[in-house]
PDB file of N, CA and C in Angstrom:
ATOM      1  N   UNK M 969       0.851  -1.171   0.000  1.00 36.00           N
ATOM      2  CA  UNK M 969       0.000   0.000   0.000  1.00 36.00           C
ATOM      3  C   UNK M 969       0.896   1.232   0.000  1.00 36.00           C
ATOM      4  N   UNK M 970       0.540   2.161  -0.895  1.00 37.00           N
ATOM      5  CA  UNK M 970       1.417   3.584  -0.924  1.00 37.00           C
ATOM      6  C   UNK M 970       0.621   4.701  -1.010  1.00 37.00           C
ATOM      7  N   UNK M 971       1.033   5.720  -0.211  1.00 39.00           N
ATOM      8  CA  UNK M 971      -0.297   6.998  -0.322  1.00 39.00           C
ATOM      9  C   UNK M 971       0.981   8.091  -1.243  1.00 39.00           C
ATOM     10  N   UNK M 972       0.763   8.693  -1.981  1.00 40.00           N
ATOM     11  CA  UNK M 972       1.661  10.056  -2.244  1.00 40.00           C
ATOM     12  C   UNK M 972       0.652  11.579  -1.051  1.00 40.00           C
ATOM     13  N   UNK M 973       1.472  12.210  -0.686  1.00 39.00           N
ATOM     14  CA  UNK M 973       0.888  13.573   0.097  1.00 39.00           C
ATOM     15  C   UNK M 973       2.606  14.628   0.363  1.00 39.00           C
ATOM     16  N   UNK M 974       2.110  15.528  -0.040  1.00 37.00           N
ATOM     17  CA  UNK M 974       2.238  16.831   0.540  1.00 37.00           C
ATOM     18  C   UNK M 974       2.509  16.888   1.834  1.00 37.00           C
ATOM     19  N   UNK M 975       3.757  17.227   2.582  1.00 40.00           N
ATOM     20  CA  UNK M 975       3.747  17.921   4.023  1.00 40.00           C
ATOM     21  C   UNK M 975       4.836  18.485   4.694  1.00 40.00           C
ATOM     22  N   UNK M 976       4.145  18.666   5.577  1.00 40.00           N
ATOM     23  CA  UNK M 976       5.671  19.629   5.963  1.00 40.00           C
ATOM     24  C   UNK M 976       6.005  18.594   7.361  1.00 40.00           C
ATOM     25  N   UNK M 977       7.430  17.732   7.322  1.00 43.00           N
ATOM     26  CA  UNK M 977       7.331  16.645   8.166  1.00 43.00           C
ATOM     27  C   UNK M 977       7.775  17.095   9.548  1.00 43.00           C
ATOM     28  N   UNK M 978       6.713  16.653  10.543  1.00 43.00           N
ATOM     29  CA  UNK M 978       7.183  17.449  12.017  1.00 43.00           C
ATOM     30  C   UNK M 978       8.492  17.244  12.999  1.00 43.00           C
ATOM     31  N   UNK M 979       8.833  15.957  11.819  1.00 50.00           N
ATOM     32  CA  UNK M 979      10.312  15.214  12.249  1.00 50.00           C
ATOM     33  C   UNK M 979      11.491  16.458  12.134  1.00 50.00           C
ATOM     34  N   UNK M 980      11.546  17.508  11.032  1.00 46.00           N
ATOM     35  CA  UNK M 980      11.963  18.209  10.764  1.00 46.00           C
ATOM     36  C   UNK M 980      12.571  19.389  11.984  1.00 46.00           C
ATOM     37  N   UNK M 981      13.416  19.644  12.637  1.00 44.00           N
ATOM     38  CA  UNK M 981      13.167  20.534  13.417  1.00 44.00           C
ATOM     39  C   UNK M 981      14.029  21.636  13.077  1.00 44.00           C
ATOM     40  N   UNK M 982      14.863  21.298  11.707  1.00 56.00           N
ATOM     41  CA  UNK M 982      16.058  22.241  11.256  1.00 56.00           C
ATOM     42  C   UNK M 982      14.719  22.758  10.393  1.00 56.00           C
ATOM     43  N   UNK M 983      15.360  24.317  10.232  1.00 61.00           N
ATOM     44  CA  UNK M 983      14.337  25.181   9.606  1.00 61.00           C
ATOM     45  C   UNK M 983      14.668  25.366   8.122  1.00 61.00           C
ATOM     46  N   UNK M 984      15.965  24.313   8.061  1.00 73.00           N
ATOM     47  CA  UNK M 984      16.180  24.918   6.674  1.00 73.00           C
ATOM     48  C   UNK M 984      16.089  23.790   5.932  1.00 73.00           C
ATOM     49  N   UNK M 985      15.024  22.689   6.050  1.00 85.00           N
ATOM     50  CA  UNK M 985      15.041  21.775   5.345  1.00 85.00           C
ATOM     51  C   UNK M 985      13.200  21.503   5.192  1.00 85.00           C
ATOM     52  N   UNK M 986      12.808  21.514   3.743  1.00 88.00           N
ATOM     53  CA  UNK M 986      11.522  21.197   3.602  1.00 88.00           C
ATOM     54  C   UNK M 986      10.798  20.412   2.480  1.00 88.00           C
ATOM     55  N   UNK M 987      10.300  19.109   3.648  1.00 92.00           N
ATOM     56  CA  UNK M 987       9.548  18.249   2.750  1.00 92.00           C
ATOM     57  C   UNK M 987       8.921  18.517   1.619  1.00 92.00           C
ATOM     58  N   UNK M 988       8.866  18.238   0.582  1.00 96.00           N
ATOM     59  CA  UNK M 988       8.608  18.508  -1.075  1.00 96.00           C
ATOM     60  C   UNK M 988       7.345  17.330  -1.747  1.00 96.00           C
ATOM     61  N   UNK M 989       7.597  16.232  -1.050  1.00 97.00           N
ATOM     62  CA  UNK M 989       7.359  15.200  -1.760  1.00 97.00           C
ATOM     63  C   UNK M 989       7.571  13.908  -1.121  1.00 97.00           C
ATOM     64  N   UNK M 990       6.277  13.001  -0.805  1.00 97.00           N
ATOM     65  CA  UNK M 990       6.680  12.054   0.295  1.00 97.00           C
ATOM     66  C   UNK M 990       5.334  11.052  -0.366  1.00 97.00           C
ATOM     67  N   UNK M 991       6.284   9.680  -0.068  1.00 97.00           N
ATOM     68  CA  UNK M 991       5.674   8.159  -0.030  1.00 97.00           C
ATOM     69  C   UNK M 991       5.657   7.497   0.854  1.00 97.00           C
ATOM     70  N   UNK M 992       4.825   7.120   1.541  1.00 97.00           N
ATOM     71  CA  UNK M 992       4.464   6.096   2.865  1.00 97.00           C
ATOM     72  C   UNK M 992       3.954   4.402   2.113  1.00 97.00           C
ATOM     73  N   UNK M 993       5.005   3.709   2.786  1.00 97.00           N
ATOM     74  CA  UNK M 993       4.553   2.230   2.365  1.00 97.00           C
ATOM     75  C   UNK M 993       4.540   1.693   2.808  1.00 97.00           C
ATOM     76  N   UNK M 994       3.563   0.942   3.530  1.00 96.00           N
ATOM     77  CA  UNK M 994       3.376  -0.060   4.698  1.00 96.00           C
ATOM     78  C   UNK M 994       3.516  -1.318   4.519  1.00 96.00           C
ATOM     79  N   UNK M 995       4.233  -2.557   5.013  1.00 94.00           N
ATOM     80  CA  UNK M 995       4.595  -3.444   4.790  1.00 94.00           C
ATOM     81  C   UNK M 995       4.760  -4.134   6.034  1.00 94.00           C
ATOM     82  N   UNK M 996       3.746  -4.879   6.731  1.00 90.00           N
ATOM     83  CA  UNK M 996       3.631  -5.520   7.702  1.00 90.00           C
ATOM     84  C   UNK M 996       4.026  -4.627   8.863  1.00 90.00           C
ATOM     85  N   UNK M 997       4.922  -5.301   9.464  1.00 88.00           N
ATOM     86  CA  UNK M 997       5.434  -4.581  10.948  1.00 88.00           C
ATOM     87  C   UNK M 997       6.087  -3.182  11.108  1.00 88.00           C
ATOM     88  N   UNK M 998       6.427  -2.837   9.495  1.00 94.00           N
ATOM     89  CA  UNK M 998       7.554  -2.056   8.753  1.00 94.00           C
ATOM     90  C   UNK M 998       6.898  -0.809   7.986  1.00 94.00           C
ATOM     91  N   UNK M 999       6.705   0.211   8.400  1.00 96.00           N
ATOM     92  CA  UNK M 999       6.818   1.283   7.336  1.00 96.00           C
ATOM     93  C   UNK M 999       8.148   1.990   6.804  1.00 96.00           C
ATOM     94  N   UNK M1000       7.920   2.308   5.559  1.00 97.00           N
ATOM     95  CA  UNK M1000       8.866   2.930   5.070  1.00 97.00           C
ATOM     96  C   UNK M1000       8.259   4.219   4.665  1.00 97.00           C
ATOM     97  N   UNK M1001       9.591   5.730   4.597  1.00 97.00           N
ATOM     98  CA  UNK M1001       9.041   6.723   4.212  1.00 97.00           C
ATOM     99  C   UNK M1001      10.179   7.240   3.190  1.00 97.00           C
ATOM    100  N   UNK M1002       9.804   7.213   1.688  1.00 97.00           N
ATOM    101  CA  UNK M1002      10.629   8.242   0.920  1.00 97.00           C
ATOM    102  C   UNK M1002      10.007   9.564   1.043  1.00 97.00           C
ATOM    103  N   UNK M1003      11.205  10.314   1.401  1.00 97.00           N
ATOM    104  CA  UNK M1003      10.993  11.828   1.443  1.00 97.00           C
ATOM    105  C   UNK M1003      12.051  12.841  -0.128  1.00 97.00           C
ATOM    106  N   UNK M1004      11.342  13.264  -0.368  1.00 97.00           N
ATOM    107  CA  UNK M1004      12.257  14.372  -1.559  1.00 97.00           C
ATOM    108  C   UNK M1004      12.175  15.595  -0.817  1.00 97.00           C
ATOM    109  N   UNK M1005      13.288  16.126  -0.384  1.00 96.00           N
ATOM    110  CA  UNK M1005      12.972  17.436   0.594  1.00 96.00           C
ATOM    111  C   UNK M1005      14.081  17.933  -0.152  1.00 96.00           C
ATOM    112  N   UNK M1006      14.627  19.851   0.275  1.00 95.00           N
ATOM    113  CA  UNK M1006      14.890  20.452  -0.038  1.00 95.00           C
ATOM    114  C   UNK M1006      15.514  21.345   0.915  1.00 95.00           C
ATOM    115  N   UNK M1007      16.587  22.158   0.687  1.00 92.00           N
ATOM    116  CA  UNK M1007      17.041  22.576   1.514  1.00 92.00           C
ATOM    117  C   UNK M1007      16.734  24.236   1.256  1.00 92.00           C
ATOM    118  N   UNK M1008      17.241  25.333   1.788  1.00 89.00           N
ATOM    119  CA  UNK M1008      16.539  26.898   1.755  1.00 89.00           C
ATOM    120  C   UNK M1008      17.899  27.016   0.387  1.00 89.00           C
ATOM    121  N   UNK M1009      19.125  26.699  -0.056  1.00 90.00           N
ATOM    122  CA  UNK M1009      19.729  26.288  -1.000  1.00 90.00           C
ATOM    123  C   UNK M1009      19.147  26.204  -2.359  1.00 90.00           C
ATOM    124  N   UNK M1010      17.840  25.410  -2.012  1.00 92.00           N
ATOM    125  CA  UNK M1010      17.575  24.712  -3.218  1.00 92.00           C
ATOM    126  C   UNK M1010      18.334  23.561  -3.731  1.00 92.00           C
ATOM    127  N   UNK M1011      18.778  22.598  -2.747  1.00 94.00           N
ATOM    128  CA  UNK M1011      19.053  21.630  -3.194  1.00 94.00           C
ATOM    129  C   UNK M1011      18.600  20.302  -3.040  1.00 94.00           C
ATOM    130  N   UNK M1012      18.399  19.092  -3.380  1.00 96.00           N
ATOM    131  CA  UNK M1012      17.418  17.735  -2.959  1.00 96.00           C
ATOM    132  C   UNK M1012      17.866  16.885  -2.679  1.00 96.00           C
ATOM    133  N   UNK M1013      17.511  16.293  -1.279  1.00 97.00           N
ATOM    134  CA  UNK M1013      18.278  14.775  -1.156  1.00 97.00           C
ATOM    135  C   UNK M1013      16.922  14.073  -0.839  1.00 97.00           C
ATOM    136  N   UNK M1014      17.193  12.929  -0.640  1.00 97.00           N
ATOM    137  CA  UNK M1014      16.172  11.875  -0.404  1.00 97.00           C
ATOM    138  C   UNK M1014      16.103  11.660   0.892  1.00 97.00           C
ATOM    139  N   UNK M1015      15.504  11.520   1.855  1.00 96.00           N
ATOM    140  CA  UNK M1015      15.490  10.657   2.804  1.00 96.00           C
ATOM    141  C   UNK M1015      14.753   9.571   3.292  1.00 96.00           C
ATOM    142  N   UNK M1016      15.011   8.122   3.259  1.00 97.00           N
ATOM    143  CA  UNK M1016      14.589   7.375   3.431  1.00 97.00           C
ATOM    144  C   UNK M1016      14.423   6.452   4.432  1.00 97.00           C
ATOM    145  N   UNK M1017      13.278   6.277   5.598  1.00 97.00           N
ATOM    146  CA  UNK M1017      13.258   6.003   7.107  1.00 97.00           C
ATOM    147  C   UNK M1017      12.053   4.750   6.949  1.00 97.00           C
ATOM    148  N   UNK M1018      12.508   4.368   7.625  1.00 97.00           N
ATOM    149  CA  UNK M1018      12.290   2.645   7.935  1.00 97.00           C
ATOM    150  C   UNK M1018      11.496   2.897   9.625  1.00 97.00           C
ATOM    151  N   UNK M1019      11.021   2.677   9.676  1.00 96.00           N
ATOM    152  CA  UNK M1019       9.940   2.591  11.299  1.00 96.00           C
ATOM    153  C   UNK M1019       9.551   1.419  11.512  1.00 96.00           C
ATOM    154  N   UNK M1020       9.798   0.330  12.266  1.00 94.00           N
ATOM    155  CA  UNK M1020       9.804  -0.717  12.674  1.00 94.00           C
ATOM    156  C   UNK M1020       8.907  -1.031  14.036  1.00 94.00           C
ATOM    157  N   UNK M1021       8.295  -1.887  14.435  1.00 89.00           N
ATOM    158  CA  UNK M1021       7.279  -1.768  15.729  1.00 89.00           C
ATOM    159  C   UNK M1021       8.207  -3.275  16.161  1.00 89.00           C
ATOM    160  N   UNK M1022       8.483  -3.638  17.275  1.00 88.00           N
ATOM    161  CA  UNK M1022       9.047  -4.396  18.262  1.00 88.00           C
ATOM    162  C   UNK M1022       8.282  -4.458  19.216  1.00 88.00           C
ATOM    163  N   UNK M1023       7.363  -5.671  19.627  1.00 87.00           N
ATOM    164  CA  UNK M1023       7.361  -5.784  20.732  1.00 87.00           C
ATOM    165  C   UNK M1023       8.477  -6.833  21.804  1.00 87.00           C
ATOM    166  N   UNK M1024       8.713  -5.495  22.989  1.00 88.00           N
ATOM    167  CA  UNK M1024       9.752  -5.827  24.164  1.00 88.00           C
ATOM    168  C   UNK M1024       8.930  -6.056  25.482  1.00 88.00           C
ATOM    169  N   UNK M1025       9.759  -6.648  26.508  1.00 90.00           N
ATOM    170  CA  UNK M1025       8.909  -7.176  27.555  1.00 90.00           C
ATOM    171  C   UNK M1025       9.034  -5.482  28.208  1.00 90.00           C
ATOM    172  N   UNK M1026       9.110  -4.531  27.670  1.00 89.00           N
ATOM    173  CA  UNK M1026       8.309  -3.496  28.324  1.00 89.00           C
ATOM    174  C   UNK M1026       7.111  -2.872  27.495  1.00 89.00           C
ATOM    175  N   UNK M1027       6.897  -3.721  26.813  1.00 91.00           N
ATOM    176  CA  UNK M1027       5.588  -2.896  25.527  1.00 91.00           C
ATOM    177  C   UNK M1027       6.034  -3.063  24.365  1.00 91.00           C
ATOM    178  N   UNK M1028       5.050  -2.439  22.918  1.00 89.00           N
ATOM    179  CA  UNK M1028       5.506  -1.970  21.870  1.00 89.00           C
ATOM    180  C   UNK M1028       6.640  -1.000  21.918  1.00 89.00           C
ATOM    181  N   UNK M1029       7.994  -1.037  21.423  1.00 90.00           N
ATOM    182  CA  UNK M1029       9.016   0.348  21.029  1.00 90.00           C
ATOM    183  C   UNK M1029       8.914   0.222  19.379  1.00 90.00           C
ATOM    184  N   UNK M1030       8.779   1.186  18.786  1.00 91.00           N
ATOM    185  CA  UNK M1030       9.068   1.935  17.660  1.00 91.00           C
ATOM    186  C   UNK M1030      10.550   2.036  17.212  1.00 91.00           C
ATOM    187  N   UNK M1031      10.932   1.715  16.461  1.00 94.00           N
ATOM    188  CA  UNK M1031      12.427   1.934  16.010  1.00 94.00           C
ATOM    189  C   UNK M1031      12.514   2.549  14.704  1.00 94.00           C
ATOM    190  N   UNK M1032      13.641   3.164  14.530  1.00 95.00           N
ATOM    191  CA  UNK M1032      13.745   3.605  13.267  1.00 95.00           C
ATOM    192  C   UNK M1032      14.869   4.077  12.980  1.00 95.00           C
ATOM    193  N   UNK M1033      15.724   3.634  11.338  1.00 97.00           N
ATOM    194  CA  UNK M1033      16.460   4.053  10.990  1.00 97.00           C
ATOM    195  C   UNK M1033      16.527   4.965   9.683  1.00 97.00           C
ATOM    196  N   UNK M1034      17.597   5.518   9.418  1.00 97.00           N
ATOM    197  CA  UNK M1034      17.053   6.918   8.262  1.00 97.00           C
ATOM    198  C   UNK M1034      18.084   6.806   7.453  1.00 97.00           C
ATOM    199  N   UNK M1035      18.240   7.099   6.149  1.00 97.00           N
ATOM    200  CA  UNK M1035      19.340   7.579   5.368  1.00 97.00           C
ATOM    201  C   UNK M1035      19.336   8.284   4.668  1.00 97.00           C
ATOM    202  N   UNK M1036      20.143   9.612   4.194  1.00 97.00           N
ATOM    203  CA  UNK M1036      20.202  10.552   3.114  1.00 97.00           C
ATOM    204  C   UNK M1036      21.126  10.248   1.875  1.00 97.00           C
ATOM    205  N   UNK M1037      19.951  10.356   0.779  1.00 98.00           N
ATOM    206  CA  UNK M1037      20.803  10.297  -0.709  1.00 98.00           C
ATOM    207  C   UNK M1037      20.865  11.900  -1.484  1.00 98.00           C
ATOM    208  N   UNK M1038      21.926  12.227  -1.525  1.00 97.00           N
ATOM    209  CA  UNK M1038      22.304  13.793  -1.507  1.00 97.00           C
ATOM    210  C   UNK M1038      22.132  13.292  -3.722  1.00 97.00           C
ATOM    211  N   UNK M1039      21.654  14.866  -3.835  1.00 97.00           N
ATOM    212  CA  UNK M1039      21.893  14.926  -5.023  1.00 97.00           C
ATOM    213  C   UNK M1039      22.815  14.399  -6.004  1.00 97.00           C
ATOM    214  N   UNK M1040      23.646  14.810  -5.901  1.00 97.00           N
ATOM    215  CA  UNK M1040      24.414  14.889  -7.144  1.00 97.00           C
ATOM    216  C   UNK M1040      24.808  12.767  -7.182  1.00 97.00           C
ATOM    217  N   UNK M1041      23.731  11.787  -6.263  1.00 98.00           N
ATOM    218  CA  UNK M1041      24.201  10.647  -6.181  1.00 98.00           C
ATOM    219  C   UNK M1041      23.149  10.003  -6.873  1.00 98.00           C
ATOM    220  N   UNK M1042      21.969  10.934  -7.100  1.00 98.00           N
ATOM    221  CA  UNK M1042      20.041   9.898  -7.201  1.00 98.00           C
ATOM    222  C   UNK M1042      20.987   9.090  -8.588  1.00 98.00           C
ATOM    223  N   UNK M1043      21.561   9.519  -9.314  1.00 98.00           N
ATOM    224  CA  UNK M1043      21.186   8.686 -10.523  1.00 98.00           C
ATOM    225  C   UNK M1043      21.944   7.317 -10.530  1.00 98.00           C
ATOM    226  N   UNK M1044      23.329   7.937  -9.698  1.00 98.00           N
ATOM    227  CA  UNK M1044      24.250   6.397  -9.710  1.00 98.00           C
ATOM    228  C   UNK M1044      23.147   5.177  -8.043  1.00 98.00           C
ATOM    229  N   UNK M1045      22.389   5.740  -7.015  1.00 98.00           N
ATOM    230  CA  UNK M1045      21.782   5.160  -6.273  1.00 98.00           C
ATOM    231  C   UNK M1045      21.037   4.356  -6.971  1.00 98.00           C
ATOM    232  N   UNK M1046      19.782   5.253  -8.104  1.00 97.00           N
ATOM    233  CA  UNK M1046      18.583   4.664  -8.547  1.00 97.00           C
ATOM    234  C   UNK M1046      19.536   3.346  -9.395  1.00 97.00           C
ATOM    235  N   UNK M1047      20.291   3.647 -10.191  1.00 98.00           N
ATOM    236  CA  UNK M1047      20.989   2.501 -11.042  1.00 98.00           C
ATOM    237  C   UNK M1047      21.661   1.167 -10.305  1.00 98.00           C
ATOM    238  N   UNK M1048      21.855   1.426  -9.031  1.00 98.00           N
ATOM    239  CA  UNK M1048      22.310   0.527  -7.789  1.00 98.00           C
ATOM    240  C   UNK M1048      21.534  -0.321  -7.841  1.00 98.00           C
ATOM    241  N   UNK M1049      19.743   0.328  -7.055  1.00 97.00           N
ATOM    242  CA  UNK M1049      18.741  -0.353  -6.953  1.00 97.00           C
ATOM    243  C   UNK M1049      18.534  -1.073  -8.139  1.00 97.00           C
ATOM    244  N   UNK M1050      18.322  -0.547  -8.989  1.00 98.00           N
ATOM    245  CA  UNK M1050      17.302  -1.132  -9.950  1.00 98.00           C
ATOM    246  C   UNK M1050      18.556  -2.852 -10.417  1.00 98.00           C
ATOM    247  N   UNK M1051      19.734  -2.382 -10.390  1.00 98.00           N
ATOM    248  CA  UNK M1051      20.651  -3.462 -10.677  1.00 98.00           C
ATOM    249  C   UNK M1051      20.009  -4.861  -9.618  1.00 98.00           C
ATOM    250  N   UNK M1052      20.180  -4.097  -8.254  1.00 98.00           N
ATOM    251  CA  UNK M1052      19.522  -5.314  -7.111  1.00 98.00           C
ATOM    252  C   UNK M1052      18.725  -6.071  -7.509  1.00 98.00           C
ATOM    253  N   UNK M1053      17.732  -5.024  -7.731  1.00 97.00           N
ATOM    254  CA  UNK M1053      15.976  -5.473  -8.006  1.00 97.00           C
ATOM    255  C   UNK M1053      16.187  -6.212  -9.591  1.00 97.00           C
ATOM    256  N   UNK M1054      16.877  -6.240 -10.573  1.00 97.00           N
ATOM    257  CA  UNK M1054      16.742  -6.773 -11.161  1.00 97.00           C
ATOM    258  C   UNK M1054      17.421  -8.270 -11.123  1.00 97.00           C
ATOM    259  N   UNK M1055      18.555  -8.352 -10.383  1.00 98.00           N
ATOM    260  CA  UNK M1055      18.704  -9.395 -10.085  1.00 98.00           C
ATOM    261  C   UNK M1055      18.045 -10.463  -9.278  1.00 98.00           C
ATOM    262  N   UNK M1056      17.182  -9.736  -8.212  1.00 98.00           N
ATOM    263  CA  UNK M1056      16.739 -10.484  -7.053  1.00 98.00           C
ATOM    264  C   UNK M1056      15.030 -11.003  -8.386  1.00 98.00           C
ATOM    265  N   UNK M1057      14.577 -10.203  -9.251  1.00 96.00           N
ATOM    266  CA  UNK M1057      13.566 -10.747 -10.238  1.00 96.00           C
ATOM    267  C   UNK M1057      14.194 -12.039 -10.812  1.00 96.00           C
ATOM    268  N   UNK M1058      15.213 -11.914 -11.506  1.00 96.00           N
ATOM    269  CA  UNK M1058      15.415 -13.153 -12.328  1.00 96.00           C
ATOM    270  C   UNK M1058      16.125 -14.178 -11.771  1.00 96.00           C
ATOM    271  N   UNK M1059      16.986 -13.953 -10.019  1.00 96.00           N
ATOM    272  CA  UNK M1059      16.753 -14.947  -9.404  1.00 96.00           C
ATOM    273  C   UNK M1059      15.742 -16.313  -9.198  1.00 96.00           C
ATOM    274  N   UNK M1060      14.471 -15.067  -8.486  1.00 94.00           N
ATOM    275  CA  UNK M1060      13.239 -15.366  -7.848  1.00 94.00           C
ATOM    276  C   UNK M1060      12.749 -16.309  -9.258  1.00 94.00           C
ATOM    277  N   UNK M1061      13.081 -15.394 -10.598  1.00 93.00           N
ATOM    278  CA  UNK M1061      12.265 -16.559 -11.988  1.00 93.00           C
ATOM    279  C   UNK M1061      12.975 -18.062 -11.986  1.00 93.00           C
ATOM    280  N   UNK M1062      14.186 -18.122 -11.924  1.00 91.00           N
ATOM    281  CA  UNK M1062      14.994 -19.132 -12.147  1.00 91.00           C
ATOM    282  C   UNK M1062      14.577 -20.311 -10.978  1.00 91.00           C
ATOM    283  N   UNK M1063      14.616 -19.774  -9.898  1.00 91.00           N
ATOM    284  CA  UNK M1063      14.666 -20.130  -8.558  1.00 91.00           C
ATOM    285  C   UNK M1063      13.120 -21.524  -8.898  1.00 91.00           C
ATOM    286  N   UNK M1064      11.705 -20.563  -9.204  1.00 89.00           N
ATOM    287  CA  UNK M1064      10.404 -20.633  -9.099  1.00 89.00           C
ATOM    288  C   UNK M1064      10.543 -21.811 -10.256  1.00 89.00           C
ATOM    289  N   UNK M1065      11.109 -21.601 -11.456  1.00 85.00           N
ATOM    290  CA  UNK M1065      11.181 -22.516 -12.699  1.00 85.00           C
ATOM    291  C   UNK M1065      12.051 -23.809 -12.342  1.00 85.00           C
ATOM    292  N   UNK M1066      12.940 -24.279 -11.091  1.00 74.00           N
ATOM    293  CA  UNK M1066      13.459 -25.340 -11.003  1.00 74.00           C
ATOM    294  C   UNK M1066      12.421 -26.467 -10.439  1.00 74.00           C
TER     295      UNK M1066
END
């Protein structure tokens, strides 16, 4: 499931950085959030945060880890991924066809 929205993220507390463009994708225990934000610069990195739910013998904790993909990297990153993802496809075909 993926929503696209508009916002200004409250995670944010530096004033010089603003959400542009954001994907929420929920995946069991796991959300993920791509963010396209912007700096007062005018420049774009990605940030991408993982939120995880754990339950511990003191309750549910929330976890989460984050990473920034700075400009001048989206194109050699996206070409990373898509290399992964294309391998882990024609794995998964080969794998399914034995």
């Amino acid at each position: 499931m993926s929503e696209e929205f508009l916002h200004e993220n409250a995670d944010d507390t530096d004033s010089y950085v603003k959400s542009v463009f954001s994907r929420m994708i929920k995946a069991g225990h796991r959300t993920y959030y791509i963010d396209a934000k912007m700096t007062r610069a005018k420049d774009y990195f990605l940030s991408i945060t993982e939120l995880r739910r754990k339950v511990t013998s003191s309750g549910v904790v929330n976890e989460r880890s984050k990473i920034h993909i700075y400009e001048e990297d989206f194109e050699r990153f996206a070409n990373g991924v898509n290399d992964v993802l294309d391998f882990v496809q024609r794995d998964m075909e080969e794998s399914s066809s034995n």
